[in-house]
């Protein structure tokens, strides 16, 4: 069952949840073959308003100790711009749409999301352009995210402390 | 009273340039190296544990310091060290807490006061631990710890190498801790090329977490 996982991390981002649950968004997701929608709502509203009977199965929860399982099961991830959420998703190798929260002021986390977008690893939009993004997205254009290399740090440290 | 506060802050900071002059001791070291790790809330601890993941057992014991209001770091650190103990039989680590030096978005003047308060705790703690190397990556907690280390170096008690790794989240701008420690650390590592250009004294190794 093709599924979409929406995550807002430890924040509250009801605009995103509402947008994803709107009839327009659900319609687009259904037309693109998704049958299940899982919402991690964080500190936001747990019961999103769903009009009529949606064509997708919808589940919602606030927090879990680890989102690894939900990420693994997802075919598409829609996330807020938190670094942890973005990197964890990319490291699972899942296609990611990052949605910025226009209501957050001085959000330095946007720097990483923007850079990941520039490097071709994620799609990037806000709530008002999400449906359009879902409509036109070509996930095959996303580039895989190579893992970081802590071994380079270890080598550097050994050198500067004089172990080598 | 208000005018005394900036003076009270400036005094220890004036000592810091002197401490910097007393640095630059090069040469080989023999293991083990006592490592002090400053952990922080959220992604900071996750990142710093990734940085530690490839270090040899020559960096031992590992002394972790984090803020008393931090609920999550202890579990992550214990889990990391437990796994490490499966590979390295003589693995040693300790955990210590100090008062949080600054909440996110806390005002400048109150941050000075809370940082000074944290310094009252970090100074005796750093003196007791006497690390050879301090590793930090951005949470406010690292500022009082690094100031403590600089003071101990100035007083000739213990000279620690300070290594600062800016978070991977910082692509174009430095965090507040980064802006301060850029001048006071021995090695300042950034993970994106834009920052290397803006801060030429930094080290760029690519993405290391």
PDB file of N, CA and C in Angstrom, chain B residues 172-207:
ATOM      1  N   UNK B 172      24.848  28.994   6.107  1.00  0.00           N
ATOM      2  CA  UNK B 172      25.263  30.343   5.691  1.00  0.00           C
ATOM      3  C   UNK B 172      25.665  31.233   6.857  1.00  0.00           C
ATOM      4  N   UNK B 173      25.098  30.935   8.055  1.00  0.00           N
ATOM      5  CA  UNK B 173      25.418  31.793   9.198  1.00  0.00           C
ATOM      6  C   UNK B 173      25.854  30.931  10.374  1.00  0.00           C
ATOM      7  N   UNK B 174      26.640  31.516  11.256  1.00  0.00           N
ATOM      8  CA  UNK B 174      27.073  30.780  12.444  1.00  0.00           C
ATOM      9  C   UNK B 174      26.053  30.951  13.557  1.00  0.00           C
ATOM     10  N   UNK B 175      26.019  29.979  14.466  1.00  0.00           N
ATOM     11  CA  UNK B 175      25.204  30.114  15.663  1.00  0.00           C
ATOM     12  C   UNK B 175      25.871  31.144  16.571  1.00  0.00           C
ATOM     13  N   UNK B 176      25.155  31.557  17.614  1.00  0.00           N
ATOM     14  CA  UNK B 176      25.728  32.537  18.548  1.00  0.00           C
ATOM     15  C   UNK B 176      26.976  31.969  19.221  1.00  0.00           C
ATOM     16  N   UNK B 177      26.903  30.703  19.657  1.00  0.00           N
ATOM     17  CA  UNK B 177      28.087  30.068  20.259  1.00  0.00           C
ATOM     18  C   UNK B 177      29.236  30.039  19.263  1.00  0.00           C
ATOM     19  N   UNK B 178      28.902  29.754  18.026  1.00  0.00           N
ATOM     20  CA  UNK B 178      29.924  29.706  16.973  1.00  0.00           C
ATOM     21  C   UNK B 178      30.600  31.056  16.792  1.00  0.00           C
ATOM     22  N   UNK B 179      29.803  32.109  16.786  1.00  0.00           N
ATOM     23  CA  UNK B 179      30.371  33.450  16.602  1.00  0.00           C
ATOM     24  C   UNK B 179      31.346  33.795  17.734  1.00  0.00           C
ATOM     25  N   UNK B 180      31.030  33.342  18.934  1.00  0.00           N
ATOM     26  CA  UNK B 180      31.907  33.612  20.069  1.00  0.00           C
ATOM     27  C   UNK B 180      33.150  32.728  19.991  1.00  0.00           C
ATOM     28  N   UNK B 181      32.924  31.412  19.811  1.00  0.00           N
ATOM     29  CA  UNK B 181      34.041  30.474  19.891  1.00  0.00           C
ATOM     30  C   UNK B 181      34.925  30.458  18.646  1.00  0.00           C
ATOM     31  N   UNK B 182      34.514  31.104  17.581  1.00  0.00           N
ATOM     32  CA  UNK B 182      35.387  31.242  16.400  1.00  0.00           C
ATOM     33  C   UNK B 182      36.711  31.874  16.803  1.00  0.00           C
ATOM     34  N   UNK B 183      36.640  32.787  17.788  1.00  0.00           N
ATOM     35  CA  UNK B 183      37.856  33.489  18.212  1.00  0.00           C
ATOM     36  C   UNK B 183      38.584  32.773  19.333  1.00  0.00           C
ATOM     37  N   UNK B 184      37.873  31.924  20.069  1.00  0.00           N
ATOM     38  CA  UNK B 184      38.475  31.342  21.267  1.00  0.00           C
ATOM     39  C   UNK B 184      38.792  29.861  21.167  1.00  0.00           C
ATOM     40  N   UNK B 185      38.498  29.244  20.038  1.00  0.00           N
ATOM     41  CA  UNK B 185      38.770  27.811  19.925  1.00  0.00           C
ATOM     42  C   UNK B 185      40.100  27.605  19.204  1.00  0.00           C
ATOM     43  N   UNK B 186      40.681  26.411  19.389  1.00  0.00           N
ATOM     44  CA  UNK B 186      41.911  26.090  18.666  1.00  0.00           C
ATOM     45  C   UNK B 186      41.599  25.666  17.236  1.00  0.00           C
ATOM     46  N   UNK B 187      40.524  24.878  17.098  1.00  0.00           N
ATOM     47  CA  UNK B 187      40.109  24.428  15.774  1.00  0.00           C
ATOM     48  C   UNK B 187      38.617  24.644  15.647  1.00  0.00           C
ATOM     49  N   UNK B 188      38.214  25.338  14.600  1.00  0.00           N
ATOM     50  CA  UNK B 188      36.808  25.668  14.381  1.00  0.00           C
ATOM     51  C   UNK B 188      36.399  25.037  13.064  1.00  0.00           C
ATOM     52  N   UNK B 189      35.547  24.022  13.142  1.00  0.00           N
ATOM     53  CA  UNK B 189      35.215  23.251  11.945  1.00  0.00           C
ATOM     54  C   UNK B 189      33.816  23.597  11.444  1.00  0.00           C
ATOM     55  N   UNK B 190      33.699  23.861  10.145  1.00  0.00           N
ATOM     56  CA  UNK B 190      32.392  24.131   9.538  1.00  0.00           C
ATOM     57  C   UNK B 190      32.105  23.027   8.517  1.00  0.00           C
ATOM     58  N   UNK B 191      30.822  22.831   8.215  1.00  0.00           N
ATOM     59  CA  UNK B 191      30.463  21.705   7.352  1.00  0.00           C
ATOM     60  C   UNK B 191      29.929  22.109   5.982  1.00  0.00           C
ATOM     61  N   UNK B 192      29.968  23.391   5.674  1.00  0.00           N
ATOM     62  CA  UNK B 192      29.515  23.845   4.362  1.00  0.00           C
ATOM     63  C   UNK B 192      30.505  24.869   3.815  1.00  0.00           C
ATOM     64  N   UNK B 193      30.734  24.851   2.507  1.00  0.00           N
ATOM     65  CA  UNK B 193      31.768  25.720   1.927  1.00  0.00           C
ATOM     66  C   UNK B 193      31.515  27.225   2.089  1.00  0.00           C
ATOM     67  N   UNK B 194      30.223  27.636   2.104  1.00  0.00           N
ATOM     68  CA  UNK B 194      29.913  29.065   2.289  1.00  0.00           C
ATOM     69  C   UNK B 194      30.523  29.616   3.573  1.00  0.00           C
ATOM     70  N   UNK B 195      30.455  28.821   4.629  1.00  0.00           N
ATOM     71  CA  UNK B 195      30.976  29.267   5.920  1.00  0.00           C
ATOM     72  C   UNK B 195      32.494  29.319   5.908  1.00  0.00           C
ATOM     73  N   UNK B 196      33.111  28.400   5.185  1.00  0.00           N
ATOM     74  CA  UNK B 196      34.574  28.404   5.081  1.00  0.00           C
ATOM     75  C   UNK B 196      35.036  29.701   4.428  1.00  0.00           C
ATOM     76  N   UNK B 197      34.264  30.135   3.425  1.00  0.00           N
ATOM     77  CA  UNK B 197      34.612  31.397   2.759  1.00  0.00           C
ATOM     78  C   UNK B 197      34.445  32.584   3.691  1.00  0.00           C
ATOM     79  N   UNK B 198      33.350  32.575   4.456  1.00  0.00           N
ATOM     80  CA  UNK B 198      33.083  33.719   5.329  1.00  0.00           C
ATOM     81  C   UNK B 198      34.005  33.731   6.546  1.00  0.00           C
ATOM     82  N   UNK B 199      34.435  32.563   6.968  1.00  0.00           N
ATOM     83  CA  UNK B 199      35.269  32.462   8.170  1.00  0.00           C
ATOM     84  C   UNK B 199      36.552  31.732   7.799  1.00  0.00           C
ATOM     85  N   UNK B 200      37.487  32.453   7.240  1.00  0.00           N
ATOM     86  CA  UNK B 200      38.685  31.814   6.674  1.00  0.00           C
ATOM     87  C   UNK B 200      39.535  31.012   7.660  1.00  0.00           C
ATOM     88  N   UNK B 201      39.459  31.353   8.958  1.00  0.00           N
ATOM     89  CA  UNK B 201      40.283  30.592   9.910  1.00  0.00           C
ATOM     90  C   UNK B 201      39.657  29.237  10.241  1.00  0.00           C
ATOM     91  N   UNK B 202      38.487  28.968   9.690  1.00  0.00           N
ATOM     92  CA  UNK B 202      37.814  27.704  10.007  1.00  0.00           C
ATOM     93  C   UNK B 202      38.396  26.578   9.175  1.00  0.00           C
ATOM     94  N   UNK B 203      38.056  25.350   9.583  1.00  0.00           N
ATOM     95  CA  UNK B 203      38.500  24.154   8.873  1.00  0.00           C
ATOM     96  C   UNK B 203      37.289  23.555   8.191  1.00  0.00           C
ATOM     97  N   UNK B 204      37.422  23.157   6.946  1.00  0.00           N
ATOM     98  CA  UNK B 204      36.315  22.552   6.216  1.00  0.00           C
ATOM     99  C   UNK B 204      36.713  21.132   5.821  1.00  0.00           C
ATOM    100  N   UNK B 205      35.972  20.153   6.334  1.00  0.00           N
ATOM    101  CA  UNK B 205      36.261  18.755   6.012  1.00  0.00           C
ATOM    102  C   UNK B 205      35.116  18.117   5.239  1.00  0.00           C
ATOM    103  N   UNK B 206      34.154  18.949   4.801  1.00  0.00           N
ATOM    104  CA  UNK B 206      32.940  18.403   4.188  1.00  0.00           C
ATOM    105  C   UNK B 206      31.947  18.060   5.298  1.00  0.00           C
ATOM    106  N   UNK B 207      30.932  17.284   4.959  1.00  0.00           N
ATOM    107  CA  UNK B 207      29.928  16.904   5.961  1.00  0.00           C
ATOM    108  C   UNK B 207      30.476  15.772   6.798  1.00  0.00           C
TER     109      UNK B 207
END
